[in-house]
Coordinates of C-alpha atoms and ligand atoms in Angstrom, one line a residue:
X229 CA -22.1 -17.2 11.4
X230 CA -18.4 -17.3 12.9
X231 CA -17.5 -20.0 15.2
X232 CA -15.5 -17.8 17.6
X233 CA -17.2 -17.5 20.6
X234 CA -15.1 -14.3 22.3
X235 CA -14.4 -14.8 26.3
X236 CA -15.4 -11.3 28.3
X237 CA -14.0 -11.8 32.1
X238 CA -15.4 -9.6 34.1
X239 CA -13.8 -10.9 37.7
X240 CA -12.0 -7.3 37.9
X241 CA -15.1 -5.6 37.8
X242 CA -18.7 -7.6 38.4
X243 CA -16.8 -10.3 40.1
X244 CA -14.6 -7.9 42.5
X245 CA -18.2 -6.0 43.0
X246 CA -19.3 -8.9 45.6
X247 CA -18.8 -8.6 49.2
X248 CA -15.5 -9.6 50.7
X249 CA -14.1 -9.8 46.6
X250 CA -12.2 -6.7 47.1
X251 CA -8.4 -6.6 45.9
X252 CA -5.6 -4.2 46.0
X253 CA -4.4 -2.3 43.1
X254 CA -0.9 -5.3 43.0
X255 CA -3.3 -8.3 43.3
X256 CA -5.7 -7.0 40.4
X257 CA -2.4 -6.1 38.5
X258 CA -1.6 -10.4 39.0
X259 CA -4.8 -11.6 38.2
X260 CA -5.2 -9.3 35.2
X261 CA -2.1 -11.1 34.1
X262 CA -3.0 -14.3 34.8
X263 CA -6.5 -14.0 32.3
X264 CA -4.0 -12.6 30.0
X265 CA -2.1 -15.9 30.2
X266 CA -5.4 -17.4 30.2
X267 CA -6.0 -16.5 26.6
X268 CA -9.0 -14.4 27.6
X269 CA -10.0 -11.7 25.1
X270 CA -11.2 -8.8 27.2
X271 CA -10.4 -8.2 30.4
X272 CA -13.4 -5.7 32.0
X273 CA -10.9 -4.2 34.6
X274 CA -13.3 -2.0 36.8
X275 CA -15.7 0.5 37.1
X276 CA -12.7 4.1 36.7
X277 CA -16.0 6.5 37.6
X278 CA -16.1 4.5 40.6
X279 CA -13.6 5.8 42.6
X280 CA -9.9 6.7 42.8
X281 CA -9.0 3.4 43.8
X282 CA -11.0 1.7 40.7
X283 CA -9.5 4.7 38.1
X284 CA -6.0 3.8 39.4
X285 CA -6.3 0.1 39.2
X286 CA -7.7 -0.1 35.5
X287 CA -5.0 1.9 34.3
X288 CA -2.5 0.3 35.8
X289 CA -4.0 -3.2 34.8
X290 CA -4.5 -1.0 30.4
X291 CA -0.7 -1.0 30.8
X292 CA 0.2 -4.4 31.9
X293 CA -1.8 -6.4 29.7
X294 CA -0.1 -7.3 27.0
X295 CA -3.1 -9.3 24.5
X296 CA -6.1 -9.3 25.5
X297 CA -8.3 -5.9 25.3
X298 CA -9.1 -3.7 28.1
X299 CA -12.4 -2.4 28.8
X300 CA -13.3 -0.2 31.0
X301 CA -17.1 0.3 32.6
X302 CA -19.4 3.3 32.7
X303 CA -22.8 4.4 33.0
X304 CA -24.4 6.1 29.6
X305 CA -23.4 9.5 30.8
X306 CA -20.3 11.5 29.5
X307 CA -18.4 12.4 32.3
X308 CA -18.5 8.3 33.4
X309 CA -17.4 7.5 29.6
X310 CA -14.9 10.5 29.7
X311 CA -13.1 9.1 33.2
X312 CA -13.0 5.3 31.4
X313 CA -11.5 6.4 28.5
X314 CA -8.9 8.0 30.7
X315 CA -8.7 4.7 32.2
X316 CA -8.0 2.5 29.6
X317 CA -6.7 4.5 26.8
X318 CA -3.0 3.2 27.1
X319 CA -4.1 0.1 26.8
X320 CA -3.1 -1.9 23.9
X321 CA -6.6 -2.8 22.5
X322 CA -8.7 -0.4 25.0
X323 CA -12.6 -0.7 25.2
X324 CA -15.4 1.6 26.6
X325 CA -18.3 -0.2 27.7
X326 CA -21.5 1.8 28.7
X327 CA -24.5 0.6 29.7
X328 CA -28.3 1.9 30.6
X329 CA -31.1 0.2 31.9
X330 CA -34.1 -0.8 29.1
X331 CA -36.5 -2.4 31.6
X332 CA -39.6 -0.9 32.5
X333 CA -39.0 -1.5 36.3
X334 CA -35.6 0.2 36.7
X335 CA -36.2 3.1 33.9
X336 CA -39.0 3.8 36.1
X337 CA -37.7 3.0 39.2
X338 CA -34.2 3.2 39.4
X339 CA -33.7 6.0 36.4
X340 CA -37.2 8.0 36.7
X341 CA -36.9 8.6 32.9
X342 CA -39.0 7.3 29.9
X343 CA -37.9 4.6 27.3
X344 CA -37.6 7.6 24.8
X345 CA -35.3 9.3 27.1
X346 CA -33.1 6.0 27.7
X347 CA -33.0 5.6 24.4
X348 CA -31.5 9.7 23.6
X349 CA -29.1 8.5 26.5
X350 CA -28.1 5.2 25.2
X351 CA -27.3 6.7 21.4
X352 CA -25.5 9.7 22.5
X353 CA -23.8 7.6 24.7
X354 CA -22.3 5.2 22.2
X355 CA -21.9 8.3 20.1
X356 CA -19.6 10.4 22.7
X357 CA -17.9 7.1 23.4
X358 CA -17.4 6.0 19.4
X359 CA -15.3 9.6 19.6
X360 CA -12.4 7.9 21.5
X361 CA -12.3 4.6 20.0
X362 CA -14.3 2.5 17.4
X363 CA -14.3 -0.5 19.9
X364 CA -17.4 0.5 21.7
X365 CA -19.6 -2.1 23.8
X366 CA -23.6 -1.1 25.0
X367 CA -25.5 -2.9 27.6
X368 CA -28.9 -2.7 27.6
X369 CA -29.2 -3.8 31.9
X370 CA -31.7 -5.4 32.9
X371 CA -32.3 -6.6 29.1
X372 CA -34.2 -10.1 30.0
X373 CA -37.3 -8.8 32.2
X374 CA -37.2 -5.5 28.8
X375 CA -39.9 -5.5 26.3
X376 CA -38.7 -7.3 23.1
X377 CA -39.5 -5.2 20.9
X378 CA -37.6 -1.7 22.7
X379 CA -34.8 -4.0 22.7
X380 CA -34.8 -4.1 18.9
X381 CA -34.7 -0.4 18.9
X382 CA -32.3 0.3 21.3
X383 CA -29.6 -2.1 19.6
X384 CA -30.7 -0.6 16.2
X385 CA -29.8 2.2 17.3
X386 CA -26.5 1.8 19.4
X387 CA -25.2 -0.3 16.7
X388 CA -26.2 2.9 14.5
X389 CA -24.0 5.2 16.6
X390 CA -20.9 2.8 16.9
X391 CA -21.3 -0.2 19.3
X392 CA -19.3 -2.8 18.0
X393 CA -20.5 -5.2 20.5
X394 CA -24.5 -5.5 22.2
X395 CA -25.0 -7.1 25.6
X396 CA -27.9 -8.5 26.5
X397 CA -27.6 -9.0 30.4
X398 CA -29.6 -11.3 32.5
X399 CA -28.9 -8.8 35.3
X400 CA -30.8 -10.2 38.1
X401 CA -30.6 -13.8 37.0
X402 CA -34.6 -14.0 36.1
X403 CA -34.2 -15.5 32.9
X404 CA -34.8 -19.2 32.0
X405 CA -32.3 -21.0 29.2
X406 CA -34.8 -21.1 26.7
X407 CA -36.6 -17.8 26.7
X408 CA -33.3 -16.0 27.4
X409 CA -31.8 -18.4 23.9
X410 CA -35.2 -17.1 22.0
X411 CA -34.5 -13.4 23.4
X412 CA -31.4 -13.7 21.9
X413 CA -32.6 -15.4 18.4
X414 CA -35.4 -12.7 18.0
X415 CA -32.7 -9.6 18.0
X416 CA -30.1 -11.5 15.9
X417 CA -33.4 -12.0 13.5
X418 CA -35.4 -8.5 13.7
X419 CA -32.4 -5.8 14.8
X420 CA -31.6 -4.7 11.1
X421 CA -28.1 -4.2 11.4
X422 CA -27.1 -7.2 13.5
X423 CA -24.5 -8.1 11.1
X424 CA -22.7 -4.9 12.2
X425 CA -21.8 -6.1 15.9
X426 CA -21.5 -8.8 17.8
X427 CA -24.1 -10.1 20.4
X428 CA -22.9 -10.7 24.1
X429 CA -25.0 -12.6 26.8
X430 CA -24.0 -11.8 30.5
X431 CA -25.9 -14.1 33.2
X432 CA -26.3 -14.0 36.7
X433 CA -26.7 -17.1 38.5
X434 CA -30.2 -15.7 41.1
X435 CA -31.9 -19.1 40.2
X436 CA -28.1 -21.3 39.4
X437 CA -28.4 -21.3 35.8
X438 CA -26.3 -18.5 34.7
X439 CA -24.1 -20.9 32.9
X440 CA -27.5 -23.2 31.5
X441 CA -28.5 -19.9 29.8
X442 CA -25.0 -18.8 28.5
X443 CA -24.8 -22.1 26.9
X444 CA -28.1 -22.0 25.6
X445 CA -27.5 -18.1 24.1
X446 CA -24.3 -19.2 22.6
X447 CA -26.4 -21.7 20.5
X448 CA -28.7 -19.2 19.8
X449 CA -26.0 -17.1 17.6
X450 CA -24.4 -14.9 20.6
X451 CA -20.8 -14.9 20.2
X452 CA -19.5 -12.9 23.6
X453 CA -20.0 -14.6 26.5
X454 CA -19.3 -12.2 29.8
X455 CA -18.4 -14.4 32.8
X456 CA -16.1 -14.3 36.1
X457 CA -13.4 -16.7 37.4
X458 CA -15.3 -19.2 39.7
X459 CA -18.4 -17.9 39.0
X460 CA -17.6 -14.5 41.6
X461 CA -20.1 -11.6 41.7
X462 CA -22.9 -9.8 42.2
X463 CA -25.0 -11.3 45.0
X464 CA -25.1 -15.5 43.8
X465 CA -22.6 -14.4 41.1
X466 CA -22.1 -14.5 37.2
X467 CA -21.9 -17.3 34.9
X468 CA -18.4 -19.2 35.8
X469 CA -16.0 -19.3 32.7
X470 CA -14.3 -22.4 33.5
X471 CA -17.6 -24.1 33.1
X472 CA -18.6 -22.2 30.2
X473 CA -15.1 -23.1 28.3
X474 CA -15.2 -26.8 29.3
X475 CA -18.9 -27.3 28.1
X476 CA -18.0 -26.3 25.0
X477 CA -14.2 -28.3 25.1
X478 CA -16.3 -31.2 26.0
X479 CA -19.6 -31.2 24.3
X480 CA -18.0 -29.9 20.3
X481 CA -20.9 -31.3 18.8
X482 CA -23.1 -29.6 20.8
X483 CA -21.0 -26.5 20.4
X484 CA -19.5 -26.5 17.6
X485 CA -17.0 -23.1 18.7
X486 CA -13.5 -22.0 19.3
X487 CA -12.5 -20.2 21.7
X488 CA -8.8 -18.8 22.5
X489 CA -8.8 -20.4 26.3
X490 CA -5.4 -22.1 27.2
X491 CA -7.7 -24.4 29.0
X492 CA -4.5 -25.7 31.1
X493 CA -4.5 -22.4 32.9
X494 CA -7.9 -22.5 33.9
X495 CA -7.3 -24.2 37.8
X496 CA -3.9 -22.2 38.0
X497 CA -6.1 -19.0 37.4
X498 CA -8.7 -20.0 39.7
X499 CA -6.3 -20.7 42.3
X500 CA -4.9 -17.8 42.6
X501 CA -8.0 -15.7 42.5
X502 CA -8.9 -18.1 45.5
X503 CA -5.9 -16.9 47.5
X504 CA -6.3 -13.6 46.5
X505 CA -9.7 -12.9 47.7
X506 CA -9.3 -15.4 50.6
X507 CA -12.3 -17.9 49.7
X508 CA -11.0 -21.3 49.2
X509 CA -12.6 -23.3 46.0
X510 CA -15.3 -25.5 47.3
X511 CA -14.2 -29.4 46.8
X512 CA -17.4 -29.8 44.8
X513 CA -17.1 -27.2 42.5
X514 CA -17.2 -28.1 39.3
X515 CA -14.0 -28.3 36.6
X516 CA -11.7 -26.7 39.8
X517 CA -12.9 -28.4 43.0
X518 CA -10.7 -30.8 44.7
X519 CA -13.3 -33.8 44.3
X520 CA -13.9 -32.5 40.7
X521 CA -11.6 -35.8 39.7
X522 CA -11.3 -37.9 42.7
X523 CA -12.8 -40.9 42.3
X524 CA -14.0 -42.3 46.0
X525 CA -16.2 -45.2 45.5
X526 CA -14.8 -48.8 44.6
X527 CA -17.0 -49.4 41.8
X528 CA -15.6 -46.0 40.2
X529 CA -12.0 -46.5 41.2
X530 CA -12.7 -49.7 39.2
X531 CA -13.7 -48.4 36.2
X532 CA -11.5 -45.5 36.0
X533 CA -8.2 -47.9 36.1
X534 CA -9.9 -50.4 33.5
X535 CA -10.7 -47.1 31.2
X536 CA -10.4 -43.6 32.2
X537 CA -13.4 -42.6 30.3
X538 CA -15.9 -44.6 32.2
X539 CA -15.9 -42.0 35.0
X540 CA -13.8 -39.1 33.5
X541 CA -15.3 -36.9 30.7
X542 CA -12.6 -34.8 30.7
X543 CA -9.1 -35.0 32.1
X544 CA -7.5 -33.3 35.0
X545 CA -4.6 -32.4 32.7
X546 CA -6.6 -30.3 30.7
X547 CA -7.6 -27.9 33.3
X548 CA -3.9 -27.8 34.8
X549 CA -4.8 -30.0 37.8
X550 CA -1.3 -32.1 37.2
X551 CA -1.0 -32.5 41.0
X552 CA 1.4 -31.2 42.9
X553 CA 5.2 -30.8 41.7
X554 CA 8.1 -30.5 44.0
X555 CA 9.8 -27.4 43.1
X556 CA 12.0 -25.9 45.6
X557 CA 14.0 -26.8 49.0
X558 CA 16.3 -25.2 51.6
X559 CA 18.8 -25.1 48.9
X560 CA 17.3 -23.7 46.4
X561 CA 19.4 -20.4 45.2
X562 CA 17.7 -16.9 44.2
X563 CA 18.2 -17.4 40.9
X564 CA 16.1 -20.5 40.6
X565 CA 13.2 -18.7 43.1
X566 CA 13.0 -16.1 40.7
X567 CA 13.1 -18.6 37.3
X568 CA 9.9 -20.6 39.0
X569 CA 8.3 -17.4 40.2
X570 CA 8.3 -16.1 36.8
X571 CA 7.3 -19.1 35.6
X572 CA 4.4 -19.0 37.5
X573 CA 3.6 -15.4 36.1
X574 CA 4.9 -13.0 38.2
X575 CA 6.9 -10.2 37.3
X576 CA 8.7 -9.4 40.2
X577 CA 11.6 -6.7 41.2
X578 CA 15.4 -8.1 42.0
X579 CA 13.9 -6.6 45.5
X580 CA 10.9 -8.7 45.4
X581 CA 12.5 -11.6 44.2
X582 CA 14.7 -11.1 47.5
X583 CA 11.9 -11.0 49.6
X584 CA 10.4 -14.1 48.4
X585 CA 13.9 -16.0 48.6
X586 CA 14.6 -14.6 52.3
X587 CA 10.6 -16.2 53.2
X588 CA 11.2 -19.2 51.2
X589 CA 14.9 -20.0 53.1
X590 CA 12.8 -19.0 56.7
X591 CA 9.9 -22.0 55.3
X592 CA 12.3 -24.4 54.0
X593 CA 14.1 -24.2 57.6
X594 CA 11.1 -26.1 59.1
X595 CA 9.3 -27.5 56.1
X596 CA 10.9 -29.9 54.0
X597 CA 9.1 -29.5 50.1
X598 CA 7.7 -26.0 49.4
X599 CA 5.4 -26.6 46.4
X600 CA 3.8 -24.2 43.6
X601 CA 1.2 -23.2 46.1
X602 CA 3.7 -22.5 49.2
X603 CA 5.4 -20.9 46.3
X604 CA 2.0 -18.4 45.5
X605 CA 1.4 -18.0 49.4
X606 CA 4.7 -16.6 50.4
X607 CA 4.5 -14.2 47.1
X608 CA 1.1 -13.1 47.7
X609 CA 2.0 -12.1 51.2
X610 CA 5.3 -10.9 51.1
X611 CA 4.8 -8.6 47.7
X612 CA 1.3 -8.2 46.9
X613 CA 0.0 -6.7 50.5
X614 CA -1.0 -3.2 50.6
X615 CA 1.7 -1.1 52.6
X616 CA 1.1 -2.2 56.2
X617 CA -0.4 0.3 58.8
X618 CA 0.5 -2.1 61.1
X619 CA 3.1 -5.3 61.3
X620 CA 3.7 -8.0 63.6
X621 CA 7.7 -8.2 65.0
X622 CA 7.2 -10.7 67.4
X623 CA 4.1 -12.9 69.1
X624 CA 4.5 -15.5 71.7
X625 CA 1.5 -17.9 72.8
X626 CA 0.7 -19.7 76.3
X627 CA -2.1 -22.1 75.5
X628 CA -3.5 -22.1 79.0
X629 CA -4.0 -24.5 81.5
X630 CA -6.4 -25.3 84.5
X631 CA -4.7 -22.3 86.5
X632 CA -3.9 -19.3 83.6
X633 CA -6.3 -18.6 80.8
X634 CA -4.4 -18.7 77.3
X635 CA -2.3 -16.0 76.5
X636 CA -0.4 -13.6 73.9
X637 CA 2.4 -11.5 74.3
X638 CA 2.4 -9.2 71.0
X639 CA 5.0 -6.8 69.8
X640 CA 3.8 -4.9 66.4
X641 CA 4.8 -1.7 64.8
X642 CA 2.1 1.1 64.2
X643 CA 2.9 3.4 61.6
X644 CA 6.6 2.6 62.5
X645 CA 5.8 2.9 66.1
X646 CA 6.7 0.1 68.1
X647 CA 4.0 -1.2 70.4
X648 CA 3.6 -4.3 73.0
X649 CA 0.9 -5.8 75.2
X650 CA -0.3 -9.3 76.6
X651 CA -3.9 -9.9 76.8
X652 CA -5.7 -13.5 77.9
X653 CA -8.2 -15.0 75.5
X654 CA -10.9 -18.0 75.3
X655 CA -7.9 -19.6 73.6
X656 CA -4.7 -18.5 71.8
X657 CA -6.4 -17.1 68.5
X658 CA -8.9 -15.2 70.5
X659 CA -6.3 -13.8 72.8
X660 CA -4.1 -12.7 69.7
X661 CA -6.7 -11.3 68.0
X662 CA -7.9 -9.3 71.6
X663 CA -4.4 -8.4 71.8
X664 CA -3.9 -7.1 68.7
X665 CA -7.2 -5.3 69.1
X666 CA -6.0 -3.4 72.0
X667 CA -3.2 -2.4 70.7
X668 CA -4.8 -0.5 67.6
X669 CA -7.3 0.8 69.6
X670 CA -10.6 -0.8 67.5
X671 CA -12.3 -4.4 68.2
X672 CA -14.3 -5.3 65.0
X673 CA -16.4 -8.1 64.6
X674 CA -15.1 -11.3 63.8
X675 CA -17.2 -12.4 60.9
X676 CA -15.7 -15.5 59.1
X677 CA -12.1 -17.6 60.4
X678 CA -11.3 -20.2 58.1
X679 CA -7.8 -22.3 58.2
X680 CA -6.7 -24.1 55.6
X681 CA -3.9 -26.8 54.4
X682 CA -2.0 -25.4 51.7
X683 CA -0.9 -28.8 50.8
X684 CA -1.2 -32.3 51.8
X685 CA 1.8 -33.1 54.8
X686 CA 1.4 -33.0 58.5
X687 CA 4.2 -30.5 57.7
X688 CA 1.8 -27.9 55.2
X689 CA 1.5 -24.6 55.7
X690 CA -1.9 -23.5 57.4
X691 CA -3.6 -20.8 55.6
X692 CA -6.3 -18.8 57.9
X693 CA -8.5 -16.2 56.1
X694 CA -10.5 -14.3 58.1
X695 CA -13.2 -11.4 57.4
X696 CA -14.1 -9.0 60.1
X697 CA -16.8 -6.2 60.0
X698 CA -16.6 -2.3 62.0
X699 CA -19.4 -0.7 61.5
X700 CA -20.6 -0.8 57.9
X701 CA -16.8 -1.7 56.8
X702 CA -15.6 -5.5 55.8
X703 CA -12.3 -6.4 55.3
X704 CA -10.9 -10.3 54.5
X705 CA -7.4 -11.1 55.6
X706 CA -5.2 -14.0 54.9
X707 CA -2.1 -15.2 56.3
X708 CA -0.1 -18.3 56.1
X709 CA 2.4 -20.0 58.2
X710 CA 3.0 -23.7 59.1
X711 CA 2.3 -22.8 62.8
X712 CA -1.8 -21.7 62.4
X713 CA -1.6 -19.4 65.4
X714 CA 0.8 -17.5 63.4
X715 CA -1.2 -17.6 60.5
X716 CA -4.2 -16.0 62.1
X717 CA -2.1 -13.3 63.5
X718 CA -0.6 -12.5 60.2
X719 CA -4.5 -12.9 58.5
X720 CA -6.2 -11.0 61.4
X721 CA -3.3 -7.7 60.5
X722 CA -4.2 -8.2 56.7
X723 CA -7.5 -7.7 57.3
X724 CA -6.8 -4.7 59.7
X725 CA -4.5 -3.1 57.3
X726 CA -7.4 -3.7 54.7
X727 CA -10.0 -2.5 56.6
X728 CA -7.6 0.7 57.4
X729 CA -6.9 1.4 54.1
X730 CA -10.6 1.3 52.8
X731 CA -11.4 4.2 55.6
X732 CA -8.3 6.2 53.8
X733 CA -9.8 5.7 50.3
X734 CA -13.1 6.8 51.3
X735 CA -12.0 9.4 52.6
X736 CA -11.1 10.9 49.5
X737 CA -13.6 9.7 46.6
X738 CA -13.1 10.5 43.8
X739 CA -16.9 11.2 42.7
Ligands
KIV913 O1 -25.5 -7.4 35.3 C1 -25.4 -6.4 34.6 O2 -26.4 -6.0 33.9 C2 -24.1 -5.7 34.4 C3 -24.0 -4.7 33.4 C4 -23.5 -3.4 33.9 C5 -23.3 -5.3 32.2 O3 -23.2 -6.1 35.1
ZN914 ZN1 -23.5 -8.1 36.0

């Protein structure tokens, strides 16, 4: 059996399917890039039959990958498979991967169909899908709670028609490492034709061990493993890939596989995903958080300088935490802003590059370093935001006193329109936000405000996400500024311009 365990991410699709995950058709372009850079080998890049939004997104992200493949998800019926294929056919290595429910709660429940039926719908599946391309992938959802022995079939029978690769999901995160690792062993041992695809475990993390029962399926002779950057997803998410990649970096003997991860990349990926969907990564966290290497107490501090290894089974260098480096100032020229920024991934136009030089000069006016991550903020924000409804010109705070409550004067634009007002608040982010509010004309719900220091530095730049609810809609917003009142303006208008633009969409589905 081959030692190449093949990395699936599915952040773009599974992971972006969680609430407040959602990201615009740029950012999914930037992350797609970054797991490129990551050395991941197939990028699932959305759900095309979805919507428009989804379609447009996964074929924008087939053309701008440039190794990894491209896959593109649908349910086992033609018309799904037809619209992915559309999706992901200029891709450079594009994938279609259907899938079907096999367990006897959802074929009854969910699909109202028999197992015969699923089965007819599984194999013609594959089979209209093998049409397009030979690299065809099956899910069998909801595999771990299916009967063994209808598993068999099914795979026998997919692999029959074309499937190239056979997942086994652990959709609602039921399973338990060992019995999901002998689920695994009894189709590599009884499906005849194993040796004709590969076999592809996909946790969710229900009970937290979505990466315990990757590991252990890995062992058991599966060679895909399907996971999401920080572990994002589906209601307590997927298996994480940074832990799955590190176990086996750190444990060979245990798993003795390769796997073609640049494992450097892995905290610069997670970063930016992060920033992109506005959730900071929590200091314990494992492999990425910010305590993931600090050593607090003495007796470890101790042992650490006497020998790294005491405390330290792996380095911070080898998941590209190298600390902070200095890398531009109020001097800094375009040229060099657009070396580091392309350094950093991007691929940016002369007229984004501009952009980002003009915000980096206004920063570096009233903060002295501007690191990577000022760096990531300033292009996030200034070229990656969806075309903006609204935009704030100017804002000027009163932060009350005994005798006048705290106030903001706002001056925004409005589909070009320019609008003012002044409104009080409880204090100066409420009255920015009740400003801002009236102005639009719509007063959601604040749901989540979270501020953030970019960097370390009484001088870092605060970054304020914030997620706010109308109705059935949510919509995350982030904004970053040294001055935090600024921030939460710019965050609260993200979100608003967010929250605008999902109305828009839905008003035209595609399906
Ligand atoms: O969890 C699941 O079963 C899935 C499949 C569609 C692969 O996400
Ligand atoms: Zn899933």
């Amino acid at each position: 059996m081959s030692d190449r365990v093949y990395i699936f991410d599915t952040t773009l699709r599974d992971g972006e399917q969680s609430p407040g995950c959602t990201m615009n058709l740029r950012e999914k372009v930037r992350l797609a890039r970054q797991l490129d850079s990551l050395g991941v080998d197939i990028i699932e890049a959305g759900f095309p039959a979805a919507s428009e939004g989804d379609f447009e997104a996964v074929r924008a992200i087939a053309e701008a990958v440039e190794n990894a493949q491209v896959a593109g998800l649908c349910r086992a019926m033609p018309a799904d498979i037809d619209r992915a294929w559309n999706a992901v056919k200029d891709a450079k290595h594009p994938r279609i991967h259907t899938f079907i429910a096999t367990s006897p709660l959802h074929m009854k429940h969910k699909l109202g169909k028999e197992p015969d039926q699923v089965l007819k719908m599984a194999e013609a599946a594959v089979r209209h899908a093998a049409q397009y391309t030979d690299n065809v992938e099956f899910s069998a959802e909801d595999a771990s709670r299916s009967d063994w022995n209808f598993l068999v079939k099914v795979c026998e029978r997919v692999i029959d028609c074309g499937a190239k690769v056979v997942n086994i999901p652990d959709t609602v995160g039921y399973a338990q490492p060992d019995e999901y690792a002998e689920l695994i062993a009894y189709l590599i041992k009884n499906v005849s034709n194993q040796d004709k695809a590969i076999f592809s475990v996909h946790c969710h993390n229900d009970l937290g061990m979505a990466v315990a029962s990757t590991m252990a399926a890995l062992r058991a002779g599966a060679r895909q493993a399907e996971v999401t950057l920080s572990g994002i997803g589906e209601r307590a998410g997927n298996a994480a890939l940074e832990e799955v990649v590190m176990n086996i970096r750190t444990r060979p003997q245990h798993y003795p596989f390769e796997t073609n991860i640049a494992t450097e990349q892995l905290y610069p990926a997670n970063r930016l995903l992060a920033r992109i969907i506005g959730r900071p990564i929590p200091p314990t966290k494992a492999i990425t958080g910010d305590n993931a290497f600090a050593h607090e107490s003495g007796i470890h501090q101790d042992g650490v300088l006497k020998h790294r290894q005491t405390y330290e089974i792996m380095t911070p260098e080898s998941v590209g935490r190298a600390g902070n480096d200095m890398v531009l100032g109020k001097h800094s020229g375009r040229h060099a802003i657009g070396q580091k920024v392309a350094e950093m991934g991007y691929r940016l136009s002369d007229g984004d590059v501009e952009l980002v030089a003009n915000a980096v000069k206004r920063l570096a006016d009233i903060k002295k370093n501007i690191y990577d991550e000022d760096l990531e903020a300033i292009v996030l924000e200034e070229v990656f935001r969806i075309p903006d409804k609204y935009r704030l010109k100017h804002l000027h705070i009163q932060s009350g006193n005994m005798d006048i409550p705290p106030t903001a004067a706002v001056v925004m634009d409005v589909d070009g329109e320019e609008h003012k007002m002044t409104t009080f608040g409880v204090g100066p982010v409420d009255a920015v936000f009740n400003t801002i509010s009236e102005i639009i004309g719509q007063k959601p719900v604040l749901e989540q405000y979270l501020v953030n220091a970019i960097t370390g530095g009484t001088d870092a730049q605060g970054e304020v996400t914030v997620k706010i609810r109308a109705g059935e809609r949510t919509a995350v917003g982030r904004g970053s500024d040294p001055d935090i009142i600024f921030a939460s303006a710019k965050a609260f208008l993200n979100a608003m311009n967010r929250l605008a633009k999902s109305v828009e969409e839905a008003e035209c589905p595609v399906l």
